[in-house]
GROMACS .gro file of C-alpha atoms in nm:
model
  485
    1UNK     CA    1   0.031   0.018  -0.048
    2UNK     CA    2   0.119   0.340  -0.077
    3UNK     CA    3   0.152   0.599   0.204
    4UNK     CA    4   0.150   0.918   0.228
    5UNK     CA    5   0.222   1.144   0.558
    6UNK     CA    6   0.149   1.537   0.560
    7UNK     CA    7   0.290   1.682   0.928
    8UNK     CA    8   0.191   2.048   1.013
    9UNK     CA    9   0.341   2.199   1.335
   10UNK     CA   10   0.120   2.263   1.572
   11UNK     CA   11  -0.198   2.206   1.437
   12UNK     CA   12  -0.494   2.152   1.669
   13UNK     CA   13  -0.828   1.995   1.606
   14UNK     CA   14  -0.996   2.332   1.709
   15UNK     CA   15  -0.768   2.513   1.421
   16UNK     CA   16  -0.828   2.199   1.194
   17UNK     CA   17  -1.219   2.244   1.228
   18UNK     CA   18  -1.195   2.601   1.204
   19UNK     CA   19  -0.957   2.676   0.890
   20UNK     CA   20  -1.205   2.345   0.669
   21UNK     CA   21  -1.529   2.552   0.769
   22UNK     CA   22  -1.385   2.882   0.703
   23UNK     CA   23  -1.258   2.824   0.388
   24UNK     CA   24  -1.409   2.536   0.270
   25UNK     CA   25  -1.087   2.327   0.159
   26UNK     CA   26  -1.140   2.090  -0.089
   27UNK     CA   27  -0.902   1.782  -0.029
   28UNK     CA   28  -0.813   1.834   0.397
   29UNK     CA   29  -1.199   1.886   0.412
   30UNK     CA   30  -1.296   1.571   0.172
   31UNK     CA   31  -1.045   1.375   0.418
   32UNK     CA   32  -1.227   1.540   0.705
   33UNK     CA   33  -1.538   1.427   0.598
   34UNK     CA   34  -1.392   1.071   0.488
   35UNK     CA   35  -1.194   1.004   0.782
   36UNK     CA   36  -1.212   1.069   1.165
   37UNK     CA   37  -0.985   1.344   1.334
   38UNK     CA   38  -0.917   1.226   1.637
   39UNK     CA   39  -0.684   1.472   1.938
   40UNK     CA   40  -0.267   1.303   1.923
   41UNK     CA   41  -0.127   1.313   2.311
   42UNK     CA   42   0.191   1.462   2.311
   43UNK     CA   43   0.371   1.479   2.632
   44UNK     CA   44   0.600   1.702   2.655
   45UNK     CA   45   0.503   1.943   2.336
   46UNK     CA   46   0.798   2.036   2.238
   47UNK     CA   47   0.921   2.048   1.875
   48UNK     CA   48   1.144   1.781   1.837
   49UNK     CA   49   1.118   1.552   2.112
   50UNK     CA   50   0.771   1.551   1.969
   51UNK     CA   51   0.834   1.440   1.624
   52UNK     CA   52   1.078   1.196   1.721
   53UNK     CA   53   0.803   1.032   1.889
   54UNK     CA   54   0.584   0.988   1.637
   55UNK     CA   55   0.821   0.892   1.375
   56UNK     CA   56   0.970   0.601   1.613
   57UNK     CA   57   0.656   0.498   1.831
   58UNK     CA   58   0.869   0.554   2.164
   59UNK     CA   59   0.926   0.753   2.458
   60UNK     CA   60   1.230   1.007   2.462
   61UNK     CA   61   1.465   0.753   2.724
   62UNK     CA   62   1.448   0.505   2.431
   63UNK     CA   63   1.500   0.792   2.089
   64UNK     CA   64   1.745   1.009   2.281
   65UNK     CA   65   1.561   1.349   2.204
   66UNK     CA   66   1.469   1.540   2.513
   67UNK     CA   67   1.404   1.923   2.358
   68UNK     CA   68   1.549   2.169   2.168
   69UNK     CA   69   1.927   2.151   2.367
   70UNK     CA   70   2.149   1.818   2.444
   71UNK     CA   71   2.262   1.903   2.804
   72UNK     CA   72   2.633   1.619   2.850
   73UNK     CA   73   2.944   1.643   2.990
   74UNK     CA   74   3.265   1.657   2.801
   75UNK     CA   75   3.558   1.444   2.851
   76UNK     CA   76   3.712   1.628   3.171
   77UNK     CA   77   3.397   1.683   3.348
   78UNK     CA   78   3.296   2.002   3.163
   79UNK     CA   79   2.917   2.120   3.146
   80UNK     CA   80   2.860   2.105   2.803
   81UNK     CA   81   2.526   2.218   2.529
   82UNK     CA   82   2.418   2.189   2.209
   83UNK     CA   83   2.127   2.165   1.956
   84UNK     CA   84   2.028   1.858   1.912
   85UNK     CA   85   2.048   1.689   1.539
   86UNK     CA   86   1.998   1.346   1.395
   87UNK     CA   87   2.291   1.164   1.549
   88UNK     CA   88   2.140   1.180   1.864
   89UNK     CA   89   1.831   0.980   1.754
   90UNK     CA   90   1.883   0.635   1.848
   91UNK     CA   91   1.614   0.451   1.730
   92UNK     CA   92   1.498   0.367   1.379
   93UNK     CA   93   1.234   0.631   1.231
   94UNK     CA   94   0.958   0.515   1.020
   95UNK     CA   95   1.123   0.597   0.709
   96UNK     CA   96   1.458   0.459   0.790
   97UNK     CA   97   1.213   0.126   0.905
   98UNK     CA   98   1.056   0.103   0.540
   99UNK     CA   99   1.372   0.201   0.390
  100UNK     CA  100   1.515  -0.120   0.539
  101UNK     CA  101   1.236  -0.309   0.440
  102UNK     CA  102   1.316  -0.261   0.072
  103UNK     CA  103   1.028  -0.016   0.067
  104UNK     CA  104   1.156   0.387  -0.182
  105UNK     CA  105   1.124   0.653   0.063
  106UNK     CA  106   1.054   1.003   0.028
  107UNK     CA  107   1.111   1.207   0.332
  108UNK     CA  108   1.079   1.587   0.338
  109UNK     CA  109   1.185   1.877   0.584
  110UNK     CA  110   1.147   1.627   0.886
  111UNK     CA  111   1.273   1.751   1.177
  112UNK     CA  112   1.621   1.598   1.288
  113UNK     CA  113   1.731   1.518   0.996
  114UNK     CA  114   2.009   1.683   0.945
  115UNK     CA  115   2.329   1.593   0.937
  116UNK     CA  116   2.252   1.319   0.673
  117UNK     CA  117   2.517   1.128   0.787
  118UNK     CA  118   2.259   1.019   1.078
  119UNK     CA  119   2.039   0.801   0.921
  120UNK     CA  120   2.008   0.505   0.753
  121UNK     CA  121   1.926   0.346   0.433
  122UNK     CA  122   1.976   0.631   0.197
  123UNK     CA  123   1.973   0.434  -0.088
  124UNK     CA  124   1.612   0.345  -0.108
  125UNK     CA  125   1.548   0.734   0.026
  126UNK     CA  126   1.514   1.077  -0.106
  127UNK     CA  127   1.556   1.330   0.114
  128UNK     CA  128   1.550   1.664   0.151
  129UNK     CA  129   1.652   1.749   0.545
  130UNK     CA  130   1.564   1.963   0.803
  131UNK     CA  131   1.474   2.368   0.751
  132UNK     CA  132   1.349   2.349   1.125
  133UNK     CA  133   1.670   2.307   1.344
  134UNK     CA  134   1.972   2.236   1.068
  135UNK     CA  135   2.223   2.549   0.993
  136UNK     CA  136   2.177   2.459   0.661
  137UNK     CA  137   1.935   2.184   0.435
  138UNK     CA  138   2.146   1.841   0.292
  139UNK     CA  139   1.970   1.665  -0.059
  140UNK     CA  140   1.998   1.287  -0.129
  141UNK     CA  141   2.080   1.269  -0.393
  142UNK     CA  142   2.284   1.588  -0.386
  143UNK     CA  143   2.178   1.718  -0.740
  144UNK     CA  144   1.837   1.795  -0.559
  145UNK     CA  145   2.002   2.127  -0.417
  146UNK     CA  146   2.064   2.276  -0.778
  147UNK     CA  147   1.713   2.229  -0.866
  148UNK     CA  148   1.518   2.247  -0.514
  149UNK     CA  149   1.746   2.529  -0.313
  150UNK     CA  150   1.564   2.876  -0.390
  151UNK     CA  151   1.244   2.627  -0.180
  152UNK     CA  152   1.368   2.524   0.064
  153UNK     CA  153   1.509   2.771   0.306
  154UNK     CA  154   1.624   2.744   0.689
  155UNK     CA  155   1.418   2.979   0.939
  156UNK     CA  156   1.757   3.196   0.988
  157UNK     CA  157   1.725   3.292   0.663
  158UNK     CA  158   1.387   3.369   0.566
  159UNK     CA  159   1.201   3.486   0.889
  160UNK     CA  160   0.904   3.501   0.712
  161UNK     CA  161   0.718   3.225   0.827
  162UNK     CA  162   0.378   3.273   0.534
  163UNK     CA  163   0.614   3.294   0.304
  164UNK     CA  164   0.882   3.042   0.393
  165UNK     CA  165   0.577   2.739   0.396
  166UNK     CA  166   0.434   2.870   0.065
  167UNK     CA  167   0.802   2.822  -0.057
  168UNK     CA  168   0.804   2.491   0.052
  169UNK     CA  169   0.488   2.366  -0.081
  170UNK     CA  170   0.633   2.463  -0.424
  171UNK     CA  171   0.914   2.282  -0.365
  172UNK     CA  172   0.764   1.925  -0.250
  173UNK     CA  173   0.517   1.986  -0.527
  174UNK     CA  174   0.815   2.016  -0.772
  175UNK     CA  175   1.002   1.716  -0.640
  176UNK     CA  176   0.701   1.475  -0.623
  177UNK     CA  177   0.658   1.557  -0.977
  178UNK     CA  178   0.988   1.418  -1.023
  179UNK     CA  179   1.007   1.128  -0.781
  180UNK     CA  180   0.809   0.807  -0.741
  181UNK     CA  181   0.807   0.655  -0.420
  182UNK     CA  182   0.622   0.393  -0.190
  183UNK     CA  183   0.579   0.633   0.071
  184UNK     CA  184   0.655   1.016   0.162
  185UNK     CA  185   0.731   1.173   0.475
  186UNK     CA  186   0.636   1.599   0.457
  187UNK     CA  187   0.668   1.827   0.776
  188UNK     CA  188   0.567   2.195   0.726
  189UNK     CA  189   0.686   2.460   0.976
  190UNK     CA  190   0.300   2.572   0.975
  191UNK     CA  191   0.100   2.665   1.165
  192UNK     CA  192   0.360   2.700   1.453
  193UNK     CA  193   0.587   2.922   1.347
  194UNK     CA  194   0.353   3.133   1.201
  195UNK     CA  195   0.139   3.111   1.594
  196UNK     CA  196   0.470   3.225   1.735
  197UNK     CA  197   0.478   3.528   1.551
  198UNK     CA  198   0.098   3.645   1.557
  199UNK     CA  199  -0.129   3.415   1.693
  200UNK     CA  200  -0.422   3.643   1.632
  201UNK     CA  201  -0.377   3.550   1.265
  202UNK     CA  202  -0.295   3.230   1.297
  203UNK     CA  203  -0.577   3.147   1.496
  204UNK     CA  204  -0.852   3.347   1.370
  205UNK     CA  205  -0.724   3.183   1.014
  206UNK     CA  206  -0.672   3.557   0.861
  207UNK     CA  207  -0.631   3.660   0.530
  208UNK     CA  208  -0.226   3.564   0.519
  209UNK     CA  209  -0.325   3.212   0.675
  210UNK     CA  210  -0.586   3.129   0.439
  211UNK     CA  211  -0.346   3.178   0.169
  212UNK     CA  212  -0.079   2.936   0.355
  213UNK     CA  213  -0.413   2.657   0.383
  214UNK     CA  214  -0.485   2.693   0.030
  215UNK     CA  215  -0.121   2.616  -0.102
  216UNK     CA  216  -0.072   2.333   0.252
  217UNK     CA  217  -0.473   2.199   0.078
  218UNK     CA  218  -0.284   2.171  -0.274
  219UNK     CA  219   0.007   1.994  -0.161
  220UNK     CA  220  -0.263   1.730   0.026
  221UNK     CA  221  -0.498   1.686  -0.249
  222UNK     CA  222  -0.121   1.573  -0.454
  223UNK     CA  223  -0.017   1.328  -0.191
  224UNK     CA  224  -0.352   1.158  -0.179
  225UNK     CA  225  -0.366   1.160  -0.546
  226UNK     CA  226  -0.026   0.907  -0.478
  227UNK     CA  227  -0.154   0.687  -0.201
  228UNK     CA  228  -0.400   0.468  -0.093
  229UNK     CA  229  -0.370   0.594   0.242
  230UNK     CA  230  -0.281   0.945   0.382
  231UNK     CA  231  -0.258   1.068   0.730
  232UNK     CA  232  -0.266   1.437   0.879
  233UNK     CA  233  -0.021   1.427   1.160
  234UNK     CA  234   0.045   1.718   1.440
  235UNK     CA  235   0.339   1.711   1.723
  236UNK     CA  236   0.104   1.907   1.949
  237UNK     CA  237  -0.131   2.220   1.934
  238UNK     CA  238  -0.170   2.566   1.953
  239UNK     CA  239  -0.389   2.756   2.150
  240UNK     CA  240  -0.424   3.096   2.419
  241UNK     CA  241  -0.336   3.001   2.801
  242UNK     CA  242  -0.596   3.175   3.062
  243UNK     CA  243  -0.408   3.070   3.407
  244UNK     CA  244  -0.041   3.054   3.397
  245UNK     CA  245   0.172   2.872   3.657
  246UNK     CA  246   0.537   2.925   3.687
  247UNK     CA  247   0.732   2.668   3.749
  248UNK     CA  248   1.034   2.889   3.818
  249UNK     CA  249   0.969   3.080   4.125
  250UNK     CA  250   1.030   2.878   4.356
  251UNK     CA  251   1.324   2.760   4.184
  252UNK     CA  252   1.411   3.128   4.213
  253UNK     CA  253   1.348   3.213   4.548
  254UNK     CA  254   1.516   2.879   4.634
  255UNK     CA  255   1.844   2.959   4.460
  256UNK     CA  256   1.877   3.334   4.411
  257UNK     CA  257   1.903   3.229   4.054
  258UNK     CA  258   1.798   3.492   3.822
  259UNK     CA  259   1.723   3.785   4.059
  260UNK     CA  260   1.906   4.071   3.971
  261UNK     CA  261   2.192   4.230   4.217
  262UNK     CA  262   2.126   4.534   4.103
  263UNK     CA  263   1.857   4.862   4.206
  264UNK     CA  264   1.728   4.896   3.924
  265UNK     CA  265   1.731   4.482   3.812
  266UNK     CA  266   1.546   4.390   4.129
  267UNK     CA  267   1.284   4.670   4.131
  268UNK     CA  268   1.189   4.540   3.755
  269UNK     CA  269   1.151   4.208   3.919
  270UNK     CA  270   0.914   4.328   4.212
  271UNK     CA  271   0.701   4.525   3.971
  272UNK     CA  272   0.615   4.223   3.747
  273UNK     CA  273   0.602   4.010   4.018
  274UNK     CA  274   0.316   4.276   4.185
  275UNK     CA  275   0.178   4.293   3.856
  276UNK     CA  276   0.111   3.885   3.825
  277UNK     CA  277  -0.017   3.915   4.154
  278UNK     CA  278  -0.254   4.189   4.056
  279UNK     CA  279  -0.407   3.969   3.765
  280UNK     CA  280  -0.570   3.700   3.950
  281UNK     CA  281  -0.804   3.937   4.045
  282UNK     CA  282  -0.862   4.040   3.690
  283UNK     CA  283  -1.037   3.882   3.393
  284UNK     CA  284  -0.734   3.719   3.135
  285UNK     CA  285  -0.831   3.993   2.875
  286UNK     CA  286  -0.725   4.275   3.063
  287UNK     CA  287  -0.454   4.128   3.283
  288UNK     CA  288  -0.118   4.357   3.285
  289UNK     CA  289   0.057   4.133   3.083
  290UNK     CA  290  -0.227   4.141   2.789
  291UNK     CA  291  -0.248   4.528   2.806
  292UNK     CA  292   0.131   4.518   2.766
  293UNK     CA  293   0.137   4.369   2.453
  294UNK     CA  294  -0.059   4.614   2.325
  295UNK     CA  295   0.061   4.995   2.213
  296UNK     CA  296   0.255   5.181   2.456
  297UNK     CA  297   0.272   4.977   2.676
  298UNK     CA  298   0.439   4.700   2.471
  299UNK     CA  299   0.743   4.926   2.464
  300UNK     CA  300   0.741   4.938   2.860
  301UNK     CA  301   0.729   4.551   2.840
  302UNK     CA  302   1.087   4.538   2.640
  303UNK     CA  303   1.240   4.793   2.881
  304UNK     CA  304   1.139   4.622   3.152
  305UNK     CA  305   1.213   4.265   2.975
  306UNK     CA  306   1.570   4.373   2.900
  307UNK     CA  307   1.648   4.441   3.272
  308UNK     CA  308   1.565   4.090   3.372
  309UNK     CA  309   1.721   3.913   3.100
  310UNK     CA  310   1.923   3.700   3.315
  311UNK     CA  311   1.625   3.580   3.553
  312UNK     CA  312   1.585   3.261   3.325
  313UNK     CA  313   1.923   3.189   3.142
  314UNK     CA  314   1.822   2.955   2.865
  315UNK     CA  315   2.049   2.767   2.582
  316UNK     CA  316   1.994   2.904   2.236
  317UNK     CA  317   1.906   2.708   1.974
  318UNK     CA  318   2.190   2.770   1.740
  319UNK     CA  319   2.507   2.783   2.017
  320UNK     CA  320   2.749   2.519   2.136
  321UNK     CA  321   2.954   2.549   2.408
  322UNK     CA  322   2.955   2.570   2.740
  323UNK     CA  323   2.644   2.543   2.911
  324UNK     CA  324   2.438   2.695   3.207
  325UNK     CA  325   2.553   2.429   3.415
  326UNK     CA  326   2.866   2.536   3.472
  327UNK     CA  327   2.750   2.877   3.681
  328UNK     CA  328   2.454   2.768   3.832
  329UNK     CA  329   2.305   2.493   3.962
  330UNK     CA  330   1.963   2.449   3.728
  331UNK     CA  331   1.882   2.512   3.410
  332UNK     CA  332   1.581   2.428   3.146
  333UNK     CA  333   1.556   2.420   2.778
  334UNK     CA  334   1.341   2.686   2.617
  335UNK     CA  335   1.245   2.611   2.278
  336UNK     CA  336   0.954   2.860   2.267
  337UNK     CA  337   0.785   3.110   2.552
  338UNK     CA  338   0.744   2.852   2.770
  339UNK     CA  339   0.911   2.603   2.959
  340UNK     CA  340   0.974   2.266   2.836
  341UNK     CA  341   0.926   2.053   3.101
  342UNK     CA  342   1.227   1.915   3.199
  343UNK     CA  343   1.455   2.099   3.471
  344UNK     CA  344   1.827   2.012   3.481
  345UNK     CA  345   2.012   1.992   3.747
  346UNK     CA  346   2.388   2.020   3.832
  347UNK     CA  347   2.383   1.704   4.103
  348UNK     CA  348   2.153   1.498   4.270
  349UNK     CA  349   2.161   1.712   4.575
  350UNK     CA  350   2.078   2.024   4.354
  351UNK     CA  351   1.748   1.862   4.203
  352UNK     CA  352   1.613   1.729   4.543
  353UNK     CA  353   1.658   2.071   4.710
  354UNK     CA  354   1.496   2.183   4.371
  355UNK     CA  355   1.203   1.952   4.439
  356UNK     CA  356   1.135   2.039   4.773
  357UNK     CA  357   1.139   2.375   4.705
  358UNK     CA  358   0.811   2.306   4.376
  359UNK     CA  359   0.639   2.114   4.632
  360UNK     CA  360   0.638   2.328   4.925
  361UNK     CA  361   0.573   2.650   4.702
  362UNK     CA  362   0.188   2.799   4.665
  363UNK     CA  363   0.241   2.618   4.329
  364UNK     CA  364   0.232   2.326   4.374
  365UNK     CA  365  -0.151   2.274   4.401
  366UNK     CA  366  -0.126   2.307   4.012
  367UNK     CA  367   0.193   2.161   3.900
  368UNK     CA  368   0.288   1.769   3.936
  369UNK     CA  369   0.635   1.709   3.955
  370UNK     CA  370   0.845   1.384   3.925
  371UNK     CA  371   1.204   1.259   3.902
  372UNK     CA  372   1.240   1.232   3.482
  373UNK     CA  373   1.325   0.826   3.541
  374UNK     CA  374   0.992   0.807   3.742
  375UNK     CA  375   0.803   0.942   3.430
  376UNK     CA  376   0.980   0.763   3.124
  377UNK     CA  377   1.171   0.458   3.131
  378UNK     CA  378   1.479   0.395   2.894
  379UNK     CA  379   1.821   0.368   2.806
  380UNK     CA  380   1.897   0.718   2.683
  381UNK     CA  381   1.838   0.953   2.946
  382UNK     CA  382   1.959   1.288   3.035
  383UNK     CA  383   2.332   1.223   3.254
  384UNK     CA  384   2.197   1.517   3.454
  385UNK     CA  385   1.943   1.399   3.730
  386UNK     CA  386   1.628   1.619   3.626
  387UNK     CA  387   1.246   1.700   3.746
  388UNK     CA  388   0.913   1.661   3.496
  389UNK     CA  389   0.676   1.902   3.530
  390UNK     CA  390   0.314   1.852   3.430
  391UNK     CA  391   0.015   2.068   3.511
  392UNK     CA  392  -0.235   1.868   3.712
  393UNK     CA  393  -0.499   1.992   3.505
  394UNK     CA  394  -0.392   2.046   3.149
  395UNK     CA  395  -0.726   2.217   2.994
  396UNK     CA  396  -0.671   2.497   3.297
  397UNK     CA  397  -0.324   2.569   3.373
  398UNK     CA  398  -0.050   2.588   3.159
  399UNK     CA  399   0.307   2.540   3.265
  400UNK     CA  400   0.614   2.857   3.193
  401UNK     CA  401   0.887   2.985   3.259
  402UNK     CA  402   0.833   3.357   3.413
  403UNK     CA  403   1.100   3.634   3.520
  404UNK     CA  404   0.866   3.634   3.795
  405UNK     CA  405   0.815   3.565   4.170
  406UNK     CA  406   0.454   3.489   4.162
  407UNK     CA  407   0.359   3.150   4.126
  408UNK     CA  408   0.011   3.205   3.929
  409UNK     CA  409  -0.099   3.461   3.680
  410UNK     CA  410  -0.421   3.542   3.504
  411UNK     CA  411  -0.285   3.634   3.096
  412UNK     CA  412  -0.372   3.575   2.757
  413UNK     CA  413  -0.048   3.356   2.673
  414UNK     CA  414  -0.032   3.202   2.331
  415UNK     CA  415   0.150   2.871   2.342
  416UNK     CA  416   0.178   2.533   2.284
  417UNK     CA  417  -0.075   2.248   2.377
  418UNK     CA  418  -0.075   1.919   2.471
  419UNK     CA  419  -0.323   1.818   2.193
  420UNK     CA  420  -0.248   1.813   1.823
  421UNK     CA  421  -0.434   1.578   1.521
  422UNK     CA  422  -0.448   1.257   1.410
  423UNK     CA  423  -0.612   1.222   1.075
  424UNK     CA  424  -0.585   0.898   0.874
  425UNK     CA  425  -0.803   0.882   0.572
  426UNK     CA  426  -0.783   0.519   0.377
  427UNK     CA  427  -0.816   0.311   0.702
  428UNK     CA  428  -1.043   0.350   1.033
  429UNK     CA  429  -0.904   0.459   1.321
  430UNK     CA  430  -0.992   0.217   1.627
  431UNK     CA  431  -0.957   0.506   1.941
  432UNK     CA  432  -1.114   0.788   2.021
  433UNK     CA  433  -0.786   0.974   2.104
  434UNK     CA  434  -0.395   0.848   2.030
  435UNK     CA  435  -0.080   0.910   2.185
  436UNK     CA  436   0.228   1.052   1.966
  437UNK     CA  437   0.372   0.673   2.010
  438UNK     CA  438   0.075   0.506   1.854
  439UNK     CA  439   0.123   0.676   1.518
  440UNK     CA  440   0.469   0.501   1.395
  441UNK     CA  441   0.303   0.144   1.468
  442UNK     CA  442  -0.026   0.288   1.324
  443UNK     CA  443   0.185   0.344   0.955
  444UNK     CA  444   0.409   0.102   1.007
  445UNK     CA  445   0.058  -0.138   0.968
  446UNK     CA  446  -0.082   0.075   0.697
  447UNK     CA  447   0.251  -0.012   0.525
  448UNK     CA  448   0.228  -0.375   0.609
  449UNK     CA  449   0.523  -0.383   0.788
  450UNK     CA  450   0.616  -0.520   1.084
  451UNK     CA  451   0.708  -0.304   1.360
  452UNK     CA  452   1.009  -0.278   1.635
  453UNK     CA  453   0.920  -0.489   1.925
  454UNK     CA  454   0.936  -0.250   2.268
  455UNK     CA  455   0.760   0.053   2.090
  456UNK     CA  456   0.535   0.231   2.322
  457UNK     CA  457   0.233   0.279   2.105
  458UNK     CA  458   0.012   0.083   1.945
  459UNK     CA  459  -0.148   0.056   1.583
  460UNK     CA  460  -0.490   0.229   1.567
  461UNK     CA  461  -0.568   0.084   1.197
  462UNK     CA  462  -0.608  -0.330   1.262
  463UNK     CA  463  -0.265  -0.564   1.355
  464UNK     CA  464   0.072  -0.544   1.246
  465UNK     CA  465   0.235  -0.779   1.072
  466UNK     CA  466   0.449  -0.845   1.319
  467UNK     CA  467   0.742  -0.761   1.546
  468UNK     CA  468   1.127  -0.733   1.522
  469UNK     CA  469   1.296  -0.703   1.814
  470UNK     CA  470   1.371  -0.317   1.990
  471UNK     CA  471   1.720  -0.443   2.041
  472UNK     CA  472   1.785  -0.555   1.689
  473UNK     CA  473   1.669  -0.183   1.544
  474UNK     CA  474   1.845  -0.032   1.757
  475UNK     CA  475   2.161  -0.224   1.672
  476UNK     CA  476   2.071  -0.155   1.272
  477UNK     CA  477   2.021   0.204   1.372
  478UNK     CA  478   2.375   0.207   1.436
  479UNK     CA  479   2.537  -0.017   1.167
  480UNK     CA  480   2.322   0.121   0.901
  481UNK     CA  481   2.377   0.476   0.996
  482UNK     CA  482   2.528   0.723   0.690
  483UNK     CA  483   2.570   0.444   0.514
  484UNK     CA  484   2.373   0.322   0.180
  485UNK     CA  485   2.227  -0.015   0.251
   0.00000   0.00000   0.00000
């Protein structure tokens, strides 16, 4: 059976319904009517981790990707960090499984496909590499670069998310005119990157969004025409959160990290904290933080933010070198506006101290905190003692990393949601909801292929063709990585 997957980063169930209803999308609308979109639970709802879980069917402790930034120790015990790459993905992804089992596969813009040396079985693959996180786009075969290079542009080279998505669609359509594969895997950065730039335009399906949706619908139609089974999937959702819980507040108080030493910085911190406390007596739509995003108040917000720039130090996506753990007892990987749910500590004593601080704070009413190894099981845990932070009710309380000593605030906070979308056209999905780990077993079942034993998910479209051993899958991934065979 031929299969195509179209991934849309941060597509929520509500946004999918709104786009189909308002724009009358022909092809995606047909898939919605003939399939049944189900909510896809993603935890943590962070782009590199979730897309890797979708493609492998296993949790981060088995595939090895925990966020945007990898924290590790150097040969002399140095505290280092760098962006995750394909070389850090330790479990075979579904397109590698398909190529290993003899199918011809096309992979376009899948996160963490740079460098190509991190992939196995390239002789059965046509690959246009990652434009999400990579410093450059890799191609296999290499001559694709000359024909398609003008379409596939990294975010740093083209920050306009609307134009970039349109170009990616155009380039993918041109690639499809040249390549006949058994399975296609295409991921687009829309709506996520546009959402973080202008969430009102994206969530309302405004005029700029409508143009992008029409281009995406054209691509979806072409993928459906080529395939017996079409899968639309997202790594997480996106929405506006009204009650925010600051997981960093108790750690700032406990360790003193991020509390400015200068008078001006301290005054800014206390002002922001007071504003957050006041917000709890106000509706979110008129909260001080929401009003500060508008008009002249936005400039004041920018100045205050500059004063507080060192309160929650986070690794940047594009840098490598000494991590914050060389200077402070804890850190987190800020892939977006909010905390990515994982807190890294320099040593075990600091982690236990941090755990007690959170559990003893007002934030504990709204948070569920666990040691990372209690939440996930596998061979590829981070080398640092870590905590995992969740909301006790993801529909009501949103976990954030806020430059404030207040544990709770009202706001209109645009950020990721824990539910994305899974939609299958061409087979019946036998579930009311799903986990990101269910996607890979479902795709392999649609292709009639075996599923790696040890997968954390299950096929949602019926029984698979069998299993092959988990340890064999990992050994094959390592042995065949970067080789054409």
